[in-house]
Structure formats: structure tokens, C-alpha cells
CSV table of C-alpha atoms in Angstrom, one decimal:
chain,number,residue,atom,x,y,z
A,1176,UNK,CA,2.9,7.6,-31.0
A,1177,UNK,CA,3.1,5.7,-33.6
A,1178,UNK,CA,4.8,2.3,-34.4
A,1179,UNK,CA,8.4,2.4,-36.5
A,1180,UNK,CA,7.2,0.9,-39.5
A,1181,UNK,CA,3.5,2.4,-39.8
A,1182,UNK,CA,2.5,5.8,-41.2
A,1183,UNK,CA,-0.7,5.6,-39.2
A,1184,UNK,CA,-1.0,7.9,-35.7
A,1185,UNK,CA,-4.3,7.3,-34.8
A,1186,UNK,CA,-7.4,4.9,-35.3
A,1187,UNK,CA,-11.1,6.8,-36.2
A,1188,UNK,CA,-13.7,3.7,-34.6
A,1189,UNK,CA,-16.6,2.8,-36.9
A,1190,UNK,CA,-18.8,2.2,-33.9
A,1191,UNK,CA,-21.5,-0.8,-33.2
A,1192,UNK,CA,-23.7,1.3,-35.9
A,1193,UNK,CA,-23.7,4.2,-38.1
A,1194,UNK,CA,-27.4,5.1,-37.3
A,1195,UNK,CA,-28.0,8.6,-35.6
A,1196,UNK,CA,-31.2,7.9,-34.5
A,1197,UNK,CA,-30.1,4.7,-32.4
A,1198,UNK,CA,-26.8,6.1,-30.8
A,1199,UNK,CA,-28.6,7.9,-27.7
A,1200,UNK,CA,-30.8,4.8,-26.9
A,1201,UNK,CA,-27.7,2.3,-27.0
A,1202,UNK,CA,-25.9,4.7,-24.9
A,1203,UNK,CA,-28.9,5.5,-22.3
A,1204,UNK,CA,-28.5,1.1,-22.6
A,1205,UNK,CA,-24.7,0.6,-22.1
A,1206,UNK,CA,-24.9,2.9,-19.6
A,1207,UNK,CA,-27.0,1.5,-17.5
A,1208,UNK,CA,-25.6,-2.1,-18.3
A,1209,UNK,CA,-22.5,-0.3,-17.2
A,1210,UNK,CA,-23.5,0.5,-13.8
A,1211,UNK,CA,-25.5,-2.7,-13.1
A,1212,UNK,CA,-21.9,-4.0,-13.8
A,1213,UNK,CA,-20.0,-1.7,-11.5
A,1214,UNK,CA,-22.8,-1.7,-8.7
A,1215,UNK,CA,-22.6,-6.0,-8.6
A,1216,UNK,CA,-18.6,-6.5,-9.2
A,1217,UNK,CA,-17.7,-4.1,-6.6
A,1218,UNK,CA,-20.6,-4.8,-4.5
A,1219,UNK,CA,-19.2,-8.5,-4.1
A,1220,UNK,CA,-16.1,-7.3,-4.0
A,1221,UNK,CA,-16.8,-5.4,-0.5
A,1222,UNK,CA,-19.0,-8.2,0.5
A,1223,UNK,CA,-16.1,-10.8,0.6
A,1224,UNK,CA,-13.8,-7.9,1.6
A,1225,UNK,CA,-16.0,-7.4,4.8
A,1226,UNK,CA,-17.2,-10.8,6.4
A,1227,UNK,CA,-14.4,-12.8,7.6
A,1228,UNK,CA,-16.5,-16.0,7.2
A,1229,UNK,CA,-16.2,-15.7,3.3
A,1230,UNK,CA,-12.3,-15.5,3.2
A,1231,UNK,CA,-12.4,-19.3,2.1
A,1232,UNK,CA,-10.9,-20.4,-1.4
A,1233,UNK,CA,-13.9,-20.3,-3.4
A,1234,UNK,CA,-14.7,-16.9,-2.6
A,1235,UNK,CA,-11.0,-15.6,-2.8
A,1236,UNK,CA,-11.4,-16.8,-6.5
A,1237,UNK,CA,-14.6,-14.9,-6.6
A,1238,UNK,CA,-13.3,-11.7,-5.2
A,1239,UNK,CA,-10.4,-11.6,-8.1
A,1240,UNK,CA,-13.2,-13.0,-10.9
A,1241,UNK,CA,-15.3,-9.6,-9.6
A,1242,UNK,CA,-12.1,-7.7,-9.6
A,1243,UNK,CA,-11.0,-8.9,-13.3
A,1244,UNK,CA,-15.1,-8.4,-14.2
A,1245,UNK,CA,-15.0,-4.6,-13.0
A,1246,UNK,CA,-11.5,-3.8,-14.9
A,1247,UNK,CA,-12.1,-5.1,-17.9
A,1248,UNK,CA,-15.5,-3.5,-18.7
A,1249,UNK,CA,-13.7,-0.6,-17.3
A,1250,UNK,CA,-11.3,-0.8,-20.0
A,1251,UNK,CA,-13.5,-0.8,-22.9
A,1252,UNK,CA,-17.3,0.7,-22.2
A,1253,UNK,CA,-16.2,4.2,-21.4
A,1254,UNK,CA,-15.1,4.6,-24.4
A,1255,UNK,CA,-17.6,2.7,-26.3
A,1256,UNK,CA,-20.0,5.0,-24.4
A,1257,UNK,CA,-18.0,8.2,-25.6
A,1258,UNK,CA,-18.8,6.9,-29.2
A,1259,UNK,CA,-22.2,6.9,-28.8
A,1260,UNK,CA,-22.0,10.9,-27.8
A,1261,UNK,CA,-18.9,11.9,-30.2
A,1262,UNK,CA,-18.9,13.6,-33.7
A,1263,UNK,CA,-15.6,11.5,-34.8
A,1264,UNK,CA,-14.4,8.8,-32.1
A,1265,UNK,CA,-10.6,8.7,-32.6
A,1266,UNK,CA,-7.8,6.6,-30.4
A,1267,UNK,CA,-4.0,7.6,-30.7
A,1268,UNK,CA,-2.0,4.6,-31.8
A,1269,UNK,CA,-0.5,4.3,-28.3
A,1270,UNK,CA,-3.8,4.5,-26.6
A,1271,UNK,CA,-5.0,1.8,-28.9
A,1272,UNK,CA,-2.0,-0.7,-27.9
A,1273,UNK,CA,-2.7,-0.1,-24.4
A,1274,UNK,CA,-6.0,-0.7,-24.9
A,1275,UNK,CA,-5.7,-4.1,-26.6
A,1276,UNK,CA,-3.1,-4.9,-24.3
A,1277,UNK,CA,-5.0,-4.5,-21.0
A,1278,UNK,CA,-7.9,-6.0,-22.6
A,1279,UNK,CA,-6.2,-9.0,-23.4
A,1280,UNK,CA,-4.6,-9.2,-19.7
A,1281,UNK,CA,-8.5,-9.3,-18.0
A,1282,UNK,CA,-9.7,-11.9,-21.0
A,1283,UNK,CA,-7.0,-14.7,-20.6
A,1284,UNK,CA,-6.5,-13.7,-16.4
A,1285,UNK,CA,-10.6,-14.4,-16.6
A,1286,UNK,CA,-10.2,-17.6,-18.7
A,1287,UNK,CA,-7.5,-18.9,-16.6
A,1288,UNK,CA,-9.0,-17.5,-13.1
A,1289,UNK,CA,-12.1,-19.8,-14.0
A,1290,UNK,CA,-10.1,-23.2,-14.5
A,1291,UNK,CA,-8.6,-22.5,-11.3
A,1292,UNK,CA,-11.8,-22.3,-9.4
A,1293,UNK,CA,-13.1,-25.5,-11.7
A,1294,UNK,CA,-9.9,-26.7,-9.8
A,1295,UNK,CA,-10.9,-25.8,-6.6
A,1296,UNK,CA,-14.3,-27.5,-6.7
A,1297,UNK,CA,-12.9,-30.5,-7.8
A,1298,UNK,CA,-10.7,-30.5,-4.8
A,1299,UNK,CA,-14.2,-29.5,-2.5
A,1300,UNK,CA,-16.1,-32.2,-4.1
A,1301,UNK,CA,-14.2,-35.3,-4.5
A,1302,UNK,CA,-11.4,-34.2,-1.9
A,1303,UNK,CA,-13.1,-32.4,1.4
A,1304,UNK,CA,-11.4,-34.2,4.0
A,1305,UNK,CA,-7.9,-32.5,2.6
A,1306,UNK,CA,-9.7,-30.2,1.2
A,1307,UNK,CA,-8.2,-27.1,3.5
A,1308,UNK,CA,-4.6,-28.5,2.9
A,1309,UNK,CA,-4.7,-28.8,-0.5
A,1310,UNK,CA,-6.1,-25.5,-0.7
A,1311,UNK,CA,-4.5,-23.5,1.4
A,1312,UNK,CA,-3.5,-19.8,1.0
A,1313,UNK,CA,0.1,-20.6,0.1
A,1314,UNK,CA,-1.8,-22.9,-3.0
A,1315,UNK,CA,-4.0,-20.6,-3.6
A,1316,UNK,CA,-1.8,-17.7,-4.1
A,1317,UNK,CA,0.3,-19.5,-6.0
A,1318,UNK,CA,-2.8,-21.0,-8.4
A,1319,UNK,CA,-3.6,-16.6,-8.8
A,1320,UNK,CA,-0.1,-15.6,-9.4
A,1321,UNK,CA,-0.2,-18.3,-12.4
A,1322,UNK,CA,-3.7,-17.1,-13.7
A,1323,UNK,CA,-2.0,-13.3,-14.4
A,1324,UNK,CA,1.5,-14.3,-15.6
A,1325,UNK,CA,-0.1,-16.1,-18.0
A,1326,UNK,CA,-2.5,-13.0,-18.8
A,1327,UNK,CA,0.3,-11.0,-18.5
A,1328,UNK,CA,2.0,-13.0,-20.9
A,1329,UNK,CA,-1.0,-13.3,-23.1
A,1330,UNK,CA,-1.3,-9.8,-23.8
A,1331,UNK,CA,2.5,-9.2,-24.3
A,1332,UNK,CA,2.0,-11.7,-27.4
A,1333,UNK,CA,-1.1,-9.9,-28.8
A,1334,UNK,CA,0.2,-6.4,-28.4
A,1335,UNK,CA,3.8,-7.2,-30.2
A,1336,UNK,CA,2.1,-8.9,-32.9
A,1337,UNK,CA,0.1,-6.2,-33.5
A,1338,UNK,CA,2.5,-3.5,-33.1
A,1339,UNK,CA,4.4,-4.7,-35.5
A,1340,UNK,CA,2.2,-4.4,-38.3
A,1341,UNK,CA,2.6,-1.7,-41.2
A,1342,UNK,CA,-0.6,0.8,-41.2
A,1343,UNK,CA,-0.1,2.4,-44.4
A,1344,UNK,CA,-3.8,4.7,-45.0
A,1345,UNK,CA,-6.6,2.9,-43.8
A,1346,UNK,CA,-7.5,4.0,-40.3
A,1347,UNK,CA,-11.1,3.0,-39.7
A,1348,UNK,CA,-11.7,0.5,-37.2
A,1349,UNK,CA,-14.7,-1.2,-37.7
A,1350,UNK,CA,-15.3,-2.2,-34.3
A,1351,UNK,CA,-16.1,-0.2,-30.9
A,1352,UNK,CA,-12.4,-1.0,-29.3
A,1353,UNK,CA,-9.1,-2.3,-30.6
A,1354,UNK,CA,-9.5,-5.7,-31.0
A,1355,UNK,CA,-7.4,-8.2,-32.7
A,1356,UNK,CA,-9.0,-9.5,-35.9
A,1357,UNK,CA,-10.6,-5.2,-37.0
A,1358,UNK,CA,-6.3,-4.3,-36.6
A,1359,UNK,CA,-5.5,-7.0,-38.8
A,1360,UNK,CA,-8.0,-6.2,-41.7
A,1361,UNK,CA,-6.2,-2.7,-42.1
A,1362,UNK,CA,-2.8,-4.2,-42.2
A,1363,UNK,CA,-1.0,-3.5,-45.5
A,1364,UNK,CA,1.4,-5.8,-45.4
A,1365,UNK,CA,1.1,-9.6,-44.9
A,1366,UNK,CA,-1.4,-11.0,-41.5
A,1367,UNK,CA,-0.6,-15.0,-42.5
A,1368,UNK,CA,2.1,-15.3,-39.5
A,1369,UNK,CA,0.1,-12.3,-37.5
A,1370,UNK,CA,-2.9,-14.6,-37.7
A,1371,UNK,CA,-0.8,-17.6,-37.1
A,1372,UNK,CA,0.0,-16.0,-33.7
A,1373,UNK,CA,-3.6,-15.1,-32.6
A,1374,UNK,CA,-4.7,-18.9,-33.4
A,1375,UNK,CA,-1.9,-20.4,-31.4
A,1376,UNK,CA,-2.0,-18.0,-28.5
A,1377,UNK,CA,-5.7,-18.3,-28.4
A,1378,UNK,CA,-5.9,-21.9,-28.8
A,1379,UNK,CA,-3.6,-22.0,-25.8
A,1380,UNK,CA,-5.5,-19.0,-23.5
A,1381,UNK,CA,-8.8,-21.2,-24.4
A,1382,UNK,CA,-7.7,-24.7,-24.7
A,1383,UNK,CA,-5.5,-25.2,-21.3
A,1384,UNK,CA,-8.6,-23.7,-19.1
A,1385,UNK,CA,-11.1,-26.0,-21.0
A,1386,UNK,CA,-9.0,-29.0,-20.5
A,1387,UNK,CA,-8.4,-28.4,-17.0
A,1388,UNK,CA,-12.1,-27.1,-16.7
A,1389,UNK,CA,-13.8,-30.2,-18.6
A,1390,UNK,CA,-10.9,-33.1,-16.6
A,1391,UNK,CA,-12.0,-31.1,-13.1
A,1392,UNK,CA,-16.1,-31.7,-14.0
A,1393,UNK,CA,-15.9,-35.1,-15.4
A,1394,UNK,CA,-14.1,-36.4,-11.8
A,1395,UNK,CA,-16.9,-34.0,-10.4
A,1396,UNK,CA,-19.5,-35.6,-11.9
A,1397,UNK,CA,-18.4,-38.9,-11.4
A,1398,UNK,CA,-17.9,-38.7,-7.9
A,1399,UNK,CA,-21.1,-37.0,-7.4
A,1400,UNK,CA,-22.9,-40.1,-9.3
A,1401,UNK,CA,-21.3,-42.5,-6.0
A,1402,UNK,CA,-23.1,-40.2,-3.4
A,1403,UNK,CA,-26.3,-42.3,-2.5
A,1404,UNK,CA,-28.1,-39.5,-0.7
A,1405,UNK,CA,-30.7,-37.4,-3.1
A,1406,UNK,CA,-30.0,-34.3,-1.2
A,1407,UNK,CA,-26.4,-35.0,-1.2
A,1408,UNK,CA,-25.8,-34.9,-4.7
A,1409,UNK,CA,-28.6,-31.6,-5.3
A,1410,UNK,CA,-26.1,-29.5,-2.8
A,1411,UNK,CA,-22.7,-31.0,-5.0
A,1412,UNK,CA,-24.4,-29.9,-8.2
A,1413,UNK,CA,-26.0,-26.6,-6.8
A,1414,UNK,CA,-22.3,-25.9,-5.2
A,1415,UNK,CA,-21.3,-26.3,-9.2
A,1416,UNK,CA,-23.9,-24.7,-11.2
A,1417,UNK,CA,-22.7,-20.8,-10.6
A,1418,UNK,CA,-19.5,-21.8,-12.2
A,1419,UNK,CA,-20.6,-24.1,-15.1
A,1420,UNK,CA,-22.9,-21.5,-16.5
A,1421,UNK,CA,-20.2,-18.4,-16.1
A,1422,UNK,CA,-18.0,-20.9,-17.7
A,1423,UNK,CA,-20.1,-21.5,-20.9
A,1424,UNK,CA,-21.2,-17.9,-21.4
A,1425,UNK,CA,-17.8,-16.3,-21.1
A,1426,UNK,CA,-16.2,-19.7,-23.4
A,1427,UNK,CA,-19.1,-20.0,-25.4
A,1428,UNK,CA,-19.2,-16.3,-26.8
A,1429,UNK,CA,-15.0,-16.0,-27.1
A,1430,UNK,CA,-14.8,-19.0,-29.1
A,1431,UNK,CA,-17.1,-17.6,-31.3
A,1432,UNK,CA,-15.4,-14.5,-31.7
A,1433,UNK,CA,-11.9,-15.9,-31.6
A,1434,UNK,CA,-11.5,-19.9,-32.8
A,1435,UNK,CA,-12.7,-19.0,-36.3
A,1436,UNK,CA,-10.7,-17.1,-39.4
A,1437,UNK,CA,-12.0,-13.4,-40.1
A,1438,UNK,CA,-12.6,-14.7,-43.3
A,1439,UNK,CA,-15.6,-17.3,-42.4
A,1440,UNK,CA,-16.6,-14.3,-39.9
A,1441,UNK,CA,-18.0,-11.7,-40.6
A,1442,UNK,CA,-16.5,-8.3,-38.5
A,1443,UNK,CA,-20.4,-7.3,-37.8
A,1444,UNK,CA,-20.8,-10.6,-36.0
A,1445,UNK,CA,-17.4,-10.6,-34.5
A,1446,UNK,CA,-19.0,-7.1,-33.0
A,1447,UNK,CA,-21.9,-9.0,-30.9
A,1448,UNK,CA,-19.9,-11.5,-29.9
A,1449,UNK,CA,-17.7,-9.3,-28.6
A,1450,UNK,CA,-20.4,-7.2,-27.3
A,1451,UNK,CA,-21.2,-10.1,-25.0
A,1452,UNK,CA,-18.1,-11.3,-23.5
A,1453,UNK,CA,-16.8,-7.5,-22.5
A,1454,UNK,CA,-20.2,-5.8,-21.9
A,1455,UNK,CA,-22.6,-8.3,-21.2
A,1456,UNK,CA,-21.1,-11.1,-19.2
A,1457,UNK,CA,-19.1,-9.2,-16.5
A,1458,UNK,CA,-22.3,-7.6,-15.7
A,1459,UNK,CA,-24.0,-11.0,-15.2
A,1460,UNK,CA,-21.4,-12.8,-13.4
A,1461,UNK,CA,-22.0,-11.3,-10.0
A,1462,UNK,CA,-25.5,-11.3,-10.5
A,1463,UNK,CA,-25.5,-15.2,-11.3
A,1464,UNK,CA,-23.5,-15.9,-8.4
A,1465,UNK,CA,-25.7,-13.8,-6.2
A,1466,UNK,CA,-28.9,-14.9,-6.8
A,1467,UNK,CA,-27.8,-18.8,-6.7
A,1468,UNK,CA,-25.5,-18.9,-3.8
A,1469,UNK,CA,-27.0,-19.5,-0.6
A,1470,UNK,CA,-23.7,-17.8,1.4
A,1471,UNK,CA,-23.8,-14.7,-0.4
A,1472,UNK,CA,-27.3,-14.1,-0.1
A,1473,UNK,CA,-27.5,-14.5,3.5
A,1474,UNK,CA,-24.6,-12.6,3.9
A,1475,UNK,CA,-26.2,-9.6,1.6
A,1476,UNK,CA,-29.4,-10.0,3.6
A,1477,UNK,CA,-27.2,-9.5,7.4
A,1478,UNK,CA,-25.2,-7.1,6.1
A,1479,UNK,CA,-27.6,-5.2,4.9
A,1480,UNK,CA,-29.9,-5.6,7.9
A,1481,UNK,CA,-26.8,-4.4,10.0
A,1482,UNK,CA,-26.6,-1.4,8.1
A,1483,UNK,CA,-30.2,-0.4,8.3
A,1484,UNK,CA,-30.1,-0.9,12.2
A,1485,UNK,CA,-27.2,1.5,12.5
């Protein structure tokens, strides 16, 4: 259905390129980036689900960050897939509001879900001896049901912003999803307040984690600098490292796409750095924190041991 005040029903997507002869190898690629994603997020998912010793704060955060991770991709590669495969990829004007909605719930819940667990390493770090009262499961559920009103909120924003707008004609999205700044461009009426709204919304959905994120690392850091023990401070800043690389990829790649006017950005650039932060990074976030985290490796190695004995 489409919105009061806009003649358009339904959005054609441009695609990431027009090329026939490149559209079966990106999807054969996608694909399989698709289910290395699905295979890790869910496979750490079951993992903490499973052994009881894991059911600690850090690894609650990491259960929901694989849960968000797995959703979100799940919202926008099937269909980027179908466009690879599809004569003319079109989106009802409904679907596409869901869409953007839904992937604007898992971007901020992500963005928000990692200051919280920059929170809680600040509390393991410079606070372990109250380290299990100040994060206990009341806090913690409490620090989770914050992350998502705020992405619930977050996306409410987006999605009647963008609703609102006139469509007159011009239906072709030149993007694989419906994403903020490709609606905007085929807006015939003014975008000044619409963009207005993005900057401030984002600035909020970006800035409040990176403060939190950057005020939790600098007490890290400098209490890590007072331990006199070598191997002391190598275990803080391995505990750490997971997190602070997640932290830059998924920041690094949405400020890029998001903190800078369409003007001074080109939409085909907009596409990669999209590209990254919904396809790209949730695949590598459980890898990253499988291959440098001690716990979940020996845990994947005994549970998988387990299995094969049975």
C-alpha cells in the first residue's frame, strides 16, 4: 500500500550492478557469505544457549549481538540475493517500510548492544571485586531492554520520516534495499527537514554508544596501565580486543555511510559501505570472537568432542 500523499506503490531496485555477466558470481558469493553468517551467529547462539558455564554477562551480550547479527542480514540478503536471479526486482511500498524499519531496529539495537558490553568490561576490568553485583541479571536485563527501546525508537523515527514523503514518478532505487539516503533522492518534494531528521537521529544512534564506548576504554586503559604484572595486563587487553575491533568495523563503515550529506557521497559508495556493515560484518563478528576467545574455543572443542563420542 501506498503512503497518502505519494502516487508511488512500489520501488523497482537498481541492484549493486547492472552487469549480466557478474550477477551469478556475486550471488554464488553472497550466498555463501550468507551462510558463513547464519552457520557462526546461530552456531554461538546454541553454544552459549547450551553450556551453563557461559551464562555470564559478557556472553549474555554476545548471545543477543549473534542474535541481532543473524536478523539483520536476515532482513536484507535474501532479497539482495533474489536480485541477483530476477528479471525486474520490485518491493511493494509497504514491504519497503518494513524493510527499512526492521533494518533500522537491528542497526541502532547493534550500536547500542555494543556500548553496553564496552560497559560491561569496564565494570570487569577496573571493578571485579563488585563486578557480579554490579552486573547482575536484574542490570543486565535492564542495560538489554534499553538497547531495543532505543532501536525500537530509532526505527519508528526513520520509517515516519520516510513515509511521509511524496513519491511522485521516479521509482528506481539505486541501492539493493530500502535504505534512507536512495528514498530520499526520489523524493519530489522537499528532503531539507527529512535529512535534518536522519543527521540528528543518527548522530544520536552513533554518538551516545561512542561516547559511552570511548569514556568505558579510556578508564580501561588507564587502569590496565597501573597493573605491574606483564601477563596481567596481556589477559586485560586480550579480554578487550574482540570487542574493540567489532566496534571499529561496524562504527567505522556506518559513519561512512551515514555522518556525511548524499551530496558529498556518492550513492555507488554509499552501496559498499553499506555492503559491509549488513553483509559483511555480521558474518565476521562471530568468527572474530571465536577464533580470539579462549572460552569459546574450548567450549567448541568439548562440545564438539562430546558430540562425536555419542
Amino acid at each position: 500500500m501506498a503512503a497518502k500523499n505519494s502516487s508511488v506503490t512500489e520501488f523497482i531496485f537498481a541492484g549493486l550492478t547492472d552487469q549480466p555477466g557478474l550477477q551469478i558470481p556475486l550471488f554464488s558469493l553472497f550466498l555463501g557469505i550468507y551462510m558463513v553468517t547464519l552457520l557462526g551467529n546461530l552456531g554461538l547462539i546454541t553454544l552459549i544457549g547450551l553450556n551453563s558455564h557461559l551464562h555470564t554477562p559478557m556472553y549474555f551480550f554476545l548471545f543477543n549481538l549473534s542474535l541481532v547479527d543473524f536478523c539483520y542480514s536476515t532482513t536484507i540478503t535474501p532479497r539482495m540475493l533474489k536480485s541477483f536471479i530476477s528479471k525486474k526486482n520490485i518491493i511493494l511500498h509497504a514491504e519497503c517500510m518494513t524493510q527499512l524499519f526492521f533494518f533500522c531496529f537491528f542497526v541502532i539495537s547493534e550500536s547500542f548492544l555494543l556500548s553496553a558490553m564496552a560497559y560491561d568490561r569496564y565494570v570487569a576490568i577496573c571493578k571485579p571485586l563488585v563486578y557480579t553485583v554490579t552486573m547482575s541479571p536484574q542490570v543486565c536485563l535492564f542495560l538489554l531492554l534499553g538497547v531495543y527501546v532505543m532501536g525500537f525508537s530509532g526505527a519508528m523515527v526513520h520509517m515516519g520520516s520516510i513515509a511521509s514523503l511524496t513519491f511522485c514518478h521516479d521509482n528506481l532505487v539505486n541501492h539493493f534495499m530500502c535504505d534512507i539516503f536512495p528514498l530520499l533522492e526520489l523524493s519530489c518534494n522537499s528532503s531539507y527537514v527529512h535529512e535534518l531528521v536522519v543527521f540528528v537521529c543518527v548522530a544520536i544512534d552513533i554518538g551516545m554508544p561512542i561516547v559511552t564506548i570511548f569514556i568505558s576504554y579510556g578508564l580501561i586503559i588507564s587502569s590496565i596501565l597501573h597493573i605491574h604484572s606483564t601477563e596481567g595486563r596481556s589477559k586485560a587487553f586480550s579480554t578487550c580486543s574482540s570487542h574493540i575491533i567489532v566496534v571499529s568495523l561496524f562504527f567505522g563503515s556506518g559513519a561512512f555511510a551515514y555522518l556525511k550529506p548524499p551530496s558529498t557521497l556518492p550513492l555507488n559508495q554509499g552501496k559498499v559501505s553499506s555492503l559491509f556493515y549488513t553483509i559483511v560484518v555480521p558474518m565476521l563478528n562471530p568468527l572474530i570472537y571465536s577464533l580470539r576467545n579462549k572460552d569459546v574455543k574450548v567450549t567448541l572443542r568439548k562440545t564438539l568432542k562430546r558430540k562425536i563420542f555419542f
